[in-house]
Amino acid sequence: MIELNVKEYSNKLKELNVDHYVVEHPYFKEVEDVLNYCKLTFENGASTLIFKVDYGYIAVIRRDDCKVNLEKLKKAAKTTLLTMATNKEFSSLTGLEPGSARIYIPQVVKTFLDKKIFEKKYVQAGSGSFTSSINYKTSDLINLPNSTIVDVGFIKSASDSILKSHYSILTGITPSGSGEVHIGNYLGAVVPFLELQKQADKVYFFIADLHALTTIQKRDEMQRNVENLVLSYLAFGIDTNKVVFYRQSDIPQHTELQSILNNITPLSLIKRAHAYKDKLQKGTNPEDINMGLFSYPILMAADILLYDPDYVPVGDDQKQHIEITRDVGGFFNKTYGKTFNLPDIFNMKESARLIGTDGKRKMSKSLNNYIAVFAEEKIIRKQVMSCFTDPNRIKATDPGRVDGNPIFTYHRLLNDDKKEVKDLENRYEKGTVADVEVKEKLFQAILTKFKKERELYSQLKTNPERIKMILQSGAAKARLQASKKMMEVREKIGITNKYSSFSYEK
Ligand code: ADP
Ligand code: TRP
């Protein structure tokens, strides 16, 4: 083997005027591990592929989130033969181990630089060693001998992603009810969401205000609900660097796509949808069911399909809507050619529903049996104090039951002072503590648990300009993707032609 060491390689790059630096890292054979370690994503990585062609070997440099269109490459490389070099061929040609390929390989006849590389200022690629990589200034790559820029790469659809850790998710939340968040929502929806945002590569999260119109037709109520939800989720710590957070109504492409999808959706499919069927079964007069409710699943399909997510995390009640989305997206793909990725349901472990303060039914805003997270202290105190406990316990000296007692359920889930919880449980069972003390301690525990979030909520509430900026920036990112997808849809269905001048505003 004729392996040049990394230092020599780096010197050679200097000679060629290719600005770069060497990044040392632990021994990694997988691109993904290197990128993860360097806190980069696939789009910031590049790999060298060696192909055998009519006149010898060529190198193709493409971004790690891209695939190569082989037909295009054949044309660009002016060759009829195009086969990927085997590991053996690769090693004997380059003197390097497969998987450690460098961008500059002097033994090849030509180096083809895929155009997408230049969308990034820097890319990271192999150094010939598994313990270091090289970060290149992309604009200098053209200085490599016998190199040309070609347009042969395309971004892999997320579903092609070989690696499970690279996926995108999308979910929406309807600002119905009052938009207020209670401890049931926190445990059942917010905590799982915060977990998900850590794991996923990309997250789209939006406030489905247009969906709320099916039930909310009062201007003030709509405004209040949306505000409550936005403030709450921001206060809980949505990572707006990673999460594209926006309002559905800020992206007109959702309704535009809905109206196109209407035409390929069989009526029978929608008639089977729960939201609509439930209302009918509950005896609502079909005349009183509005079209918004009826076509709710189609708007939801549009919400999703515009962004090609891999997964949609939803609760059980929404699963059917995702199946409808897959059906509708599938019909479109069949009619017009592959356009949409059909997402999978993200299997959220359905957390047990938190019992309400009435001790009977699940906590819900509509049942008014909840404890709010961001309400004023005196309201939260009242909600806690009115909580149902053990009905058989009349005096503080009566031994009480802890299991199935909502106040202790809340203590166990929210009071971080585990010693205090144990102590209260013991005393409750013995009959040496009053209900009011258990409740007062829960009230204090809730304030402690959400101290940071409550402060942030109040701060944000007094700063509408900041909220506006956050939502504006989310909408701008979402619109970019939505417009791109809609241009493709317009093109496929035939409403653009050589006379059309339409384009989406940025
Ligand atoms: P509400 O019934 O209070 O109006 P929503 O229907 O707005 O609540 O619920 C939003 C999300 O919060 C639901 O999708 C669910 O995941 C979660 N959630 C609601 N109530 C509870 C509960 N009692 N326990 C656990 N999670 C809940
Ligand atoms: N209908 C969903 C709910 O009420 C909210 C929603 C609207 C949604 N569009 C979506 C969820 C798209 C996931 C994906 O919970």
Coordinates of C-alpha atoms and ligand atoms in Angstrom, one line a residue:
M1 CA 0.0 0.0 0.0
I2 CA 1.2 3.4 -0.8
E3 CA -0.8 5.3 1.9
L4 CA 0.3 8.9 2.2
N5 CA -0.2 10.0 5.7
V6 CA -2.7 12.7 6.6
K7 CA 0.0 15.3 7.0
E8 CA 1.4 14.8 3.6
Y9 CA -2.1 14.8 2.1
S10 CA -2.9 18.1 3.9
N11 CA 0.4 19.6 2.5
K12 CA -0.6 18.5 -1.0
L13 CA -4.0 20.2 -0.6
K14 CA -2.1 23.4 0.5
E15 CA -0.1 23.2 -2.6
L16 CA -3.2 23.0 -4.7
N17 CA -4.7 26.0 -2.9
V18 CA -7.5 24.1 -1.3
D19 CA -8.3 25.7 2.1
H20 CA -9.1 23.0 4.7
Y21 CA -8.4 21.9 8.2
V22 CA -7.9 18.5 9.8
V23 CA -10.4 17.3 12.4
E24 CA -9.2 14.7 14.8
H25 CA -11.7 12.3 16.3
P26 CA -12.0 8.8 17.8
Y27 CA -11.7 5.8 15.5
F28 CA -14.9 5.8 13.4
K29 CA -15.6 3.7 10.4
E30 CA -19.1 5.1 9.8
V31 CA -19.7 8.5 8.2
E32 CA -22.7 8.9 10.6
D33 CA -20.5 8.5 13.7
V34 CA -18.0 11.0 12.5
L35 CA -20.7 13.6 11.7
N36 CA -22.5 13.0 14.9
Y37 CA -19.3 13.4 16.9
C38 CA -18.6 16.7 15.1
K39 CA -22.2 17.8 15.6
L40 CA -22.8 17.9 11.8
T41 CA -25.6 16.4 9.7
F42 CA -25.4 14.5 6.5
E43 CA -25.8 17.6 4.4
N44 CA -22.5 18.9 5.8
G45 CA -20.6 15.7 4.9
A46 CA -19.3 14.6 1.6
S47 CA -18.1 11.3 0.2
T48 CA -16.0 10.2 -2.7
L49 CA -17.4 7.4 -5.0
I50 CA -15.1 5.8 -7.4
F51 CA -16.5 4.5 -10.7
K52 CA -15.0 2.4 -13.5
V53 CA -15.7 4.1 -16.8
D54 CA -14.7 3.6 -20.5
Y55 CA -11.4 5.4 -20.0
G56 CA -10.4 4.3 -16.5
Y57 CA -11.5 5.4 -13.1
I58 CA -13.4 8.6 -12.1
A59 CA -14.2 10.1 -8.7
V60 CA -17.6 11.6 -7.9
I61 CA -17.9 13.8 -4.8
R62 CA -21.4 14.1 -3.5
R63 CA -23.0 15.3 -0.3
D64 CA -23.9 12.6 2.2
D65 CA -27.6 13.4 2.1
C66 CA -27.6 12.9 -1.7
K67 CA -27.7 10.1 -4.1
V68 CA -26.2 10.1 -7.6
N69 CA -28.4 9.9 -10.7
L70 CA -26.4 7.4 -12.7
E71 CA -28.0 8.3 -16.1
K72 CA -27.0 11.9 -15.6
L73 CA -23.6 10.9 -14.5
K74 CA -23.1 8.7 -17.6
K75 CA -23.9 11.7 -19.8
A76 CA -21.7 14.1 -17.8
A77 CA -18.8 11.7 -17.8
K78 CA -19.3 10.7 -21.5
T79 CA -19.1 7.0 -20.8
T80 CA -21.2 4.0 -21.6
L81 CA -19.6 1.8 -18.9
L82 CA -20.3 2.9 -15.4
T83 CA -19.8 0.6 -12.5
M84 CA -18.9 1.3 -9.0
A85 CA -15.4 0.2 -8.0
T86 CA -15.3 -2.8 -5.8
N87 CA -13.5 -2.5 -2.4
K88 CA -10.6 -4.4 -3.9
E89 CA -10.3 -2.1 -6.9
F90 CA -10.7 0.9 -4.7
S91 CA -7.8 -0.1 -2.4
S92 CA -5.5 -1.1 -5.2
L93 CA -6.2 2.2 -7.0
T94 CA -6.0 4.6 -4.0
G95 CA -3.9 2.7 -1.5
L96 CA -6.6 3.6 1.1
E97 CA -9.0 1.5 3.0
P98 CA -12.6 1.5 1.7
G99 CA -14.6 4.0 3.7
S100 CA -11.7 6.4 4.3
A101 CA -11.7 7.9 0.8
R102 CA -10.2 11.4 0.3
I103 CA -11.7 14.0 -1.9
Y104 CA -8.5 14.4 -3.9
I105 CA -7.5 11.1 -5.5
P106 CA -4.6 11.6 -7.9
Q107 CA -5.0 8.3 -9.6
V108 CA -8.4 9.0 -11.1
V109 CA -8.7 10.5 -14.6
K110 CA -11.3 13.0 -13.6
T111 CA -13.1 14.3 -10.5
F112 CA -16.7 15.2 -10.8
L113 CA -17.9 17.6 -8.1
D114 CA -21.7 17.5 -7.6
K115 CA -23.3 20.9 -7.6
K116 CA -25.1 20.5 -4.3
I117 CA -21.7 20.5 -2.5
F118 CA -21.4 24.2 -3.2
E119 CA -24.6 25.0 -1.4
K120 CA -22.6 24.5 1.7
K121 CA -19.6 26.7 2.5
Y122 CA -17.8 23.8 4.1
V123 CA -18.1 20.0 3.8
Q124 CA -16.4 17.4 5.8
A125 CA -14.9 14.3 4.2
G126 CA -12.4 11.4 4.6
S127 CA -8.7 12.0 5.2
G128 CA -7.5 8.5 4.4
S129 CA -7.5 7.6 8.1
F130 CA -10.3 6.6 10.4
T131 CA -9.2 8.9 13.2
S132 CA -9.4 12.1 11.4
S133 CA -11.4 13.9 8.7
I134 CA -10.9 16.9 6.6
N135 CA -13.1 19.9 6.5
Y136 CA -12.9 21.7 3.1
K137 CA -13.8 25.1 1.9
T138 CA -16.1 24.1 -0.9
S139 CA -15.3 27.0 -3.2
D140 CA -11.7 25.8 -3.4
L141 CA -12.5 22.3 -4.5
I142 CA -12.5 23.4 -8.1
N143 CA -8.7 23.9 -7.8
L144 CA -8.3 20.1 -7.7
P145 CA -6.7 18.9 -10.9
N146 CA -9.0 17.7 -13.6
S147 CA -12.1 18.5 -11.7
T148 CA -15.5 19.7 -13.1
I149 CA -18.8 20.6 -11.5
V150 CA -21.7 18.5 -12.5
D151 CA -25.4 18.3 -11.6
V152 CA -25.9 14.7 -10.8
G153 CA -26.9 14.6 -7.1
F154 CA -30.4 14.7 -5.7
I155 CA -31.4 14.7 -2.1
K156 CA -32.5 11.3 -0.8
S157 CA -36.1 11.4 0.3
A158 CA -36.2 11.0 4.0
S159 CA -37.7 7.6 3.7
D160 CA -34.6 6.4 1.9
S161 CA -32.6 7.3 4.9
I162 CA -30.7 4.2 5.8
L163 CA -30.2 5.4 9.3
K164 CA -33.0 5.5 11.7
S165 CA -31.5 8.4 13.6
H166 CA -32.1 10.6 10.6
Y167 CA -35.8 11.3 10.3
S168 CA -38.2 14.1 10.2
I169 CA -41.4 14.3 12.1
L170 CA -44.4 16.6 11.8
T171 CA -47.3 17.2 14.1
G172 CA -50.0 19.7 14.8
I173 CA -52.0 20.7 17.7
T174 CA -55.5 22.1 17.5
P175 CA -56.2 25.2 19.6
S176 CA -59.7 24.1 20.6
G177 CA -60.9 24.1 24.2
S178 CA -59.2 27.2 25.6
G179 CA -55.7 26.6 24.5
E180 CA -54.8 26.4 28.2
V181 CA -52.4 23.6 29.1
H182 CA -53.1 21.4 32.1
I183 CA -51.0 18.9 33.9
G184 CA -52.6 16.1 31.9
N185 CA -51.6 17.7 28.6
Y186 CA -48.1 18.3 30.0
L187 CA -47.6 14.6 30.9
G188 CA -49.4 13.2 27.9
A189 CA -48.4 15.5 25.1
V190 CA -45.7 18.0 26.1
V191 CA -43.2 15.7 27.7
P192 CA -43.4 13.2 24.8
F193 CA -43.0 16.0 22.4
L194 CA -39.9 17.4 24.1
E195 CA -38.4 13.9 24.0
L196 CA -39.2 13.5 20.3
Q197 CA -37.6 16.9 19.4
K198 CA -34.3 15.6 20.9
Q199 CA -34.3 12.4 18.8
A200 CA -35.5 13.7 15.4
D201 CA -33.3 15.4 12.8
K202 CA -36.0 17.8 11.8
V203 CA -39.4 18.6 13.4
Y204 CA -42.3 20.5 11.9
F205 CA -44.7 21.6 14.6
F206 CA -47.7 23.8 14.0
I207 CA -50.8 25.3 15.5
A208 CA -53.7 23.9 13.5
D209 CA -55.8 27.1 13.8
L210 CA -57.8 26.3 10.6
H211 CA -58.8 23.0 12.0
A212 CA -60.1 24.7 15.1
L213 CA -62.6 26.7 12.9
T214 CA -64.8 23.6 12.8
T215 CA -65.8 24.4 16.4
I216 CA -64.6 27.9 17.2
Q217 CA -66.3 30.6 15.4
K218 CA -65.7 33.5 17.8
R219 CA -62.8 35.8 16.9
D220 CA -61.7 36.5 20.5
E221 CA -61.8 32.9 21.4
M222 CA -59.7 31.9 18.5
Q223 CA -57.1 34.6 19.3
R224 CA -57.0 33.7 22.9
N225 CA -56.6 30.0 22.3
V226 CA -53.8 30.4 19.8
E227 CA -52.0 32.8 22.1
N228 CA -52.3 30.4 25.1
L229 CA -50.9 27.5 23.1
V230 CA -48.0 29.4 21.5
L231 CA -46.9 30.9 24.8
S232 CA -47.3 27.5 26.6
Y233 CA -45.3 25.5 24.1
L234 CA -42.5 28.1 23.9
A235 CA -42.4 28.3 27.7
F236 CA -42.0 24.6 27.8
G237 CA -38.9 24.9 25.7
I238 CA -39.5 24.1 22.1
D239 CA -36.1 24.2 20.5
T240 CA -36.8 26.7 17.7
N241 CA -33.4 26.1 16.1
K242 CA -34.5 22.6 15.3
V243 CA -38.2 22.8 15.4
V244 CA -40.0 24.6 12.6
F245 CA -42.8 26.1 14.7
Y246 CA -45.5 27.9 12.8
R247 CA -49.2 28.6 12.4
Q248 CA -51.1 26.6 9.8
S249 CA -52.9 29.7 8.6
D250 CA -49.6 31.4 7.9
I251 CA -49.0 28.9 5.1
P252 CA -51.7 29.2 2.4
Q253 CA -50.3 26.2 0.6
H254 CA -52.1 24.0 3.2
T255 CA -55.5 25.0 2.0
E256 CA -54.4 25.2 -1.6
L257 CA -53.2 21.6 -1.5
Q258 CA -56.4 20.6 0.3
S259 CA -58.4 21.9 -2.5
I260 CA -56.4 19.9 -5.0
L261 CA -56.5 16.7 -2.9
N262 CA -60.3 17.1 -2.7
N263 CA -60.4 16.0 -6.3
I264 CA -58.6 12.7 -5.9
T265 CA -60.3 11.7 -2.6
P266 CA -63.2 9.3 -2.9
L267 CA -66.2 10.4 -1.0
S268 CA -66.5 6.9 0.6
L269 CA -63.1 7.3 2.2
I270 CA -64.2 10.5 4.0
K271 CA -67.5 9.1 5.0
R272 CA -65.7 6.5 7.0
A273 CA -63.7 9.1 9.0
H274 CA -64.3 9.0 12.8
A275 CA -64.6 12.8 13.4
Y276 CA -67.6 12.9 11.1
K277 CA -69.0 9.5 11.9
D278 CA -68.9 10.2 15.6
K279 CA -71.0 13.3 15.3
L280 CA -73.5 11.4 13.2
Q281 CA -73.7 8.6 15.7
K282 CA -74.1 11.0 18.6
G283 CA -77.3 12.1 16.9
T284 CA -76.0 15.4 15.5
N285 CA -78.3 16.4 12.6
P286 CA -76.3 15.9 9.4
E287 CA -77.4 19.3 8.4
D288 CA -75.5 20.8 11.4
I289 CA -72.3 19.2 10.4
N290 CA -70.2 21.7 8.5
M291 CA -68.0 21.0 5.5
G292 CA -64.9 21.9 7.6
L293 CA -65.5 18.9 9.8
F294 CA -66.3 16.7 6.8
S295 CA -63.1 17.6 5.0
Y296 CA -61.0 17.8 8.1
P297 CA -59.0 14.7 7.1
I298 CA -58.2 16.2 3.7
L299 CA -56.8 19.4 5.3
M300 CA -54.8 17.2 7.6
A301 CA -53.5 15.2 4.7
A302 CA -52.4 18.5 3.1
D303 CA -50.7 19.6 6.3
I304 CA -48.7 16.5 6.3
L305 CA -47.9 15.7 2.6
L306 CA -46.5 19.2 2.0
Y307 CA -43.5 18.5 4.2
D308 CA -42.7 14.8 3.4
P309 CA -42.2 13.8 7.0
D310 CA -41.1 10.3 7.9
Y311 CA -43.3 10.1 10.9
V312 CA -46.4 11.7 12.3
P313 CA -46.6 11.3 16.1
V314 CA -50.3 11.3 17.1
G315 CA -52.5 9.8 19.7
D316 CA -54.9 6.9 19.1
D317 CA -57.8 9.2 18.1
Q318 CA -55.8 10.6 15.2
K319 CA -54.4 7.4 13.8
Q320 CA -57.2 7.0 11.2
H321 CA -56.5 10.4 9.9
I322 CA -52.9 9.4 9.1
E323 CA -54.1 6.3 7.3
I324 CA -56.4 8.5 5.3
T325 CA -53.4 10.8 4.6
R326 CA -51.5 7.8 3.3
D327 CA -54.4 6.8 1.1
V328 CA -54.9 10.2 -0.3
G329 CA -51.1 10.7 -0.9
G330 CA -51.0 7.3 -2.6
F331 CA -53.9 8.1 -4.9
F332 CA -52.1 11.3 -5.9
N333 CA -48.8 9.5 -6.5
K334 CA -50.6 6.9 -8.6
T335 CA -52.4 9.4 -10.7
Y336 CA -49.6 11.9 -11.2
G337 CA -46.4 10.0 -10.4
K338 CA -44.4 9.9 -7.1
T339 CA -44.8 13.3 -5.5
F340 CA -45.4 12.7 -1.8
N341 CA -43.7 10.6 0.8
L342 CA -46.3 8.5 2.7
P343 CA -45.5 8.9 6.4
D344 CA -45.8 6.3 9.1
I345 CA -47.5 6.8 12.4
F346 CA -45.0 7.3 15.1
N347 CA -46.0 4.9 17.7
M348 CA -46.3 7.0 20.7
K349 CA -46.6 5.0 23.9
E350 CA -50.1 6.1 24.9
S351 CA -49.5 7.3 28.3
A352 CA -52.3 6.4 30.7
R353 CA -54.8 9.2 30.8
L354 CA -54.3 11.3 33.9
I355 CA -57.3 11.3 36.2
G356 CA -59.1 14.6 36.6
T357 CA -59.6 16.4 39.9
D358 CA -63.1 15.0 40.1
G359 CA -61.5 11.6 40.6
K360 CA -63.9 10.1 38.0
R361 CA -63.0 11.0 34.5
K362 CA -59.8 11.8 32.6
M363 CA -58.5 15.3 33.1
S364 CA -59.9 17.5 30.4
K365 CA -60.6 21.2 29.9
S366 CA -64.1 20.5 28.7
L367 CA -64.9 18.7 32.0
N368 CA -63.4 21.5 34.1
N369 CA -61.6 18.9 36.2
Y370 CA -58.1 20.1 35.6
I371 CA -55.1 21.9 37.1
A372 CA -53.7 24.5 34.8
V373 CA -49.9 25.0 34.4
F374 CA -49.8 28.7 33.5
A375 CA -52.8 30.1 35.4
E376 CA -52.5 32.6 38.2
E377 CA -51.4 31.1 41.5
K378 CA -54.7 31.7 43.2
I379 CA -56.5 29.8 40.4
I380 CA -54.1 26.9 40.6
R381 CA -54.5 26.8 44.4
K382 CA -58.3 26.7 44.0
Q383 CA -58.1 23.9 41.5
V384 CA -55.8 21.9 43.8
M385 CA -57.9 22.6 46.8
S386 CA -61.1 21.4 45.1
C387 CA -59.5 18.1 44.2
F388 CA -61.3 14.9 45.1
T389 CA -59.5 12.7 47.6
D390 CA -60.5 9.6 49.6
P391 CA -64.3 9.9 50.2
N392 CA -64.2 7.5 53.1
R393 CA -61.9 9.7 55.1
I394 CA -63.9 12.2 57.1
K395 CA -61.4 13.5 59.7
A396 CA -57.7 14.0 59.4
T397 CA -57.2 11.3 62.0
D398 CA -58.9 8.7 59.8
P399 CA -56.5 6.4 58.0
G400 CA -56.7 7.2 54.3
R401 CA -56.2 5.5 50.9
V402 CA -53.3 6.6 48.8
D403 CA -53.6 4.4 45.7
G404 CA -56.2 5.7 43.3
N405 CA -56.3 9.0 45.2
P406 CA -55.8 11.7 42.5
I407 CA -53.9 14.0 44.9
F408 CA -51.3 11.3 45.4
T409 CA -51.2 10.4 41.7
Y410 CA -50.3 14.1 41.1
H411 CA -47.8 14.1 43.9
R412 CA -46.0 11.0 42.5
L413 CA -45.9 12.4 39.0
L414 CA -45.0 16.0 39.7
N415 CA -43.5 16.5 43.1
D416 CA -39.8 16.1 42.7
D417 CA -39.2 15.9 46.5
K418 CA -39.7 12.2 46.7
K419 CA -39.0 12.1 50.4
E420 CA -41.8 14.5 51.1
V421 CA -44.2 12.4 49.0
K422 CA -43.2 9.2 50.9
D423 CA -43.7 11.0 54.2
L424 CA -47.1 12.3 53.2
E425 CA -48.2 8.9 52.0
N426 CA -47.2 7.3 55.3
R427 CA -48.9 9.9 57.3
Y428 CA -52.0 9.7 55.2
E429 CA -52.3 6.0 55.6
K430 CA -51.9 6.3 59.3
G431 CA -54.2 9.2 59.7
T432 CA -51.7 11.8 60.9
V433 CA -52.0 14.4 58.2
A434 CA -54.9 16.6 57.0
D435 CA -56.0 16.8 53.4
V436 CA -55.3 20.4 53.3
E437 CA -51.6 19.9 54.1
V438 CA -51.3 17.3 51.3
K439 CA -52.9 19.7 48.9
E440 CA -50.9 22.7 50.0
K441 CA -47.7 20.7 49.5
L442 CA -48.9 19.7 46.0
F443 CA -49.7 23.3 45.2
Q444 CA -46.2 24.3 46.2
A445 CA -44.7 21.3 44.3
I446 CA -46.5 22.4 41.1
L447 CA -45.2 25.9 41.5
T448 CA -41.7 24.6 42.0
K449 CA -41.8 22.2 39.1
F450 CA -43.0 24.8 36.6
K451 CA -41.2 27.8 38.1
K452 CA -38.9 28.4 35.1
E453 CA -41.7 27.7 32.6
R454 CA -44.1 30.0 34.4
E455 CA -41.6 32.8 34.5
L456 CA -40.8 32.4 30.8
Y457 CA -44.5 32.4 30.0
S458 CA -45.0 35.7 31.7
Q459 CA -42.0 37.2 30.1
L460 CA -43.1 36.1 26.6
K461 CA -46.6 37.3 27.2
T462 CA -45.3 40.9 27.6
N463 CA -43.2 40.6 24.5
P464 CA -45.6 40.0 21.6
E465 CA -42.9 41.3 19.1
R466 CA -40.6 38.4 20.1
I467 CA -43.4 35.8 19.6
K468 CA -44.2 37.4 16.3
M469 CA -40.6 37.0 15.2
I470 CA -40.4 33.4 16.3
L471 CA -43.6 32.6 14.4
Q472 CA -42.4 34.6 11.4
S473 CA -39.2 32.7 11.2
G474 CA -41.0 29.4 11.6
A475 CA -43.4 30.3 8.8
A476 CA -40.6 31.4 6.5
K477 CA -38.9 28.0 6.8
A478 CA -42.2 26.1 6.4
R479 CA -43.2 28.2 3.4
L480 CA -40.0 27.4 1.7
Q481 CA -40.7 23.7 1.8
A482 CA -44.4 24.1 1.1
S483 CA -43.8 26.3 -1.9
K484 CA -41.3 23.9 -3.3
K485 CA -43.8 21.0 -3.0
M486 CA -46.7 23.0 -4.4
M487 CA -44.6 24.0 -7.5
E488 CA -44.1 20.3 -8.0
V489 CA -47.8 19.6 -7.6
R490 CA -48.8 22.5 -9.9
E491 CA -46.4 21.2 -12.5
K492 CA -47.6 17.6 -12.2
I493 CA -51.3 18.4 -12.4
G494 CA -50.8 20.5 -15.4
I495 CA -51.7 24.0 -14.2
T496 CA -48.3 25.4 -15.1
N497 CA -47.3 25.7 -18.7
K498 CA -45.1 27.8 -20.9
Y499 CA -47.5 30.8 -20.3
S500 CA -47.6 30.7 -16.6
S501 CA -45.9 33.3 -14.6
F502 CA -47.0 32.1 -11.1
S503 CA -44.5 31.9 -8.3
Y504 CA -44.8 31.8 -4.5
E505 CA -43.7 34.7 -2.5
K506 CA -40.7 34.0 -0.3
Ligands
ADP1 P1 -58.5 18.5 26.6 O1 -59.3 17.2 26.7 O2 -58.2 19.0 28.0 O3 -59.2 19.5 25.7 P2 -56.8 18.1 24.4 O4 -57.8 17.2 23.7 O5 -56.6 19.5 23.9 O6 -57.2 18.1 26.0 O7 -55.4 17.3 24.5 C1 -54.3 17.6 23.8 C2 -53.3 16.4 24.1 O8 -53.0 16.3 25.5 C3 -53.9 15.1 23.7 O9 -53.6 14.7 22.4 C4 -53.3 14.1 24.7 O10 -52.1 13.5 24.2 C5 -53.0 15.0 25.9 N1 -53.9 14.8 27.0 C6 -55.1 15.4 27.1 N2 -55.7 15.0 28.3 C7 -54.9 14.2 28.9 C8 -54.9 13.5 30.1 N3 -55.9 13.6 31.0 N4 -53.9 12.6 30.4 C9 -52.8 12.5 29.6 N5 -52.7 13.2 28.4 C10 -53.7 14.0 28.1
TRP2 N1 -56.2 17.0 14.1 C1 -55.1 17.0 15.1 C2 -55.6 16.9 16.5 O1 -56.7 17.4 16.8 C3 -54.2 18.2 14.9 C4 -53.6 18.2 13.5 C5 -53.9 18.9 12.4 C6 -52.5 17.3 13.1 N2 -53.1 18.6 11.4 C7 -52.3 17.7 11.7 C8 -51.7 16.4 13.7 C9 -51.3 17.0 11.0 C10 -50.7 15.7 13.0 C11 -50.5 16.0 11.7 O2 -54.9 16.5 17.4

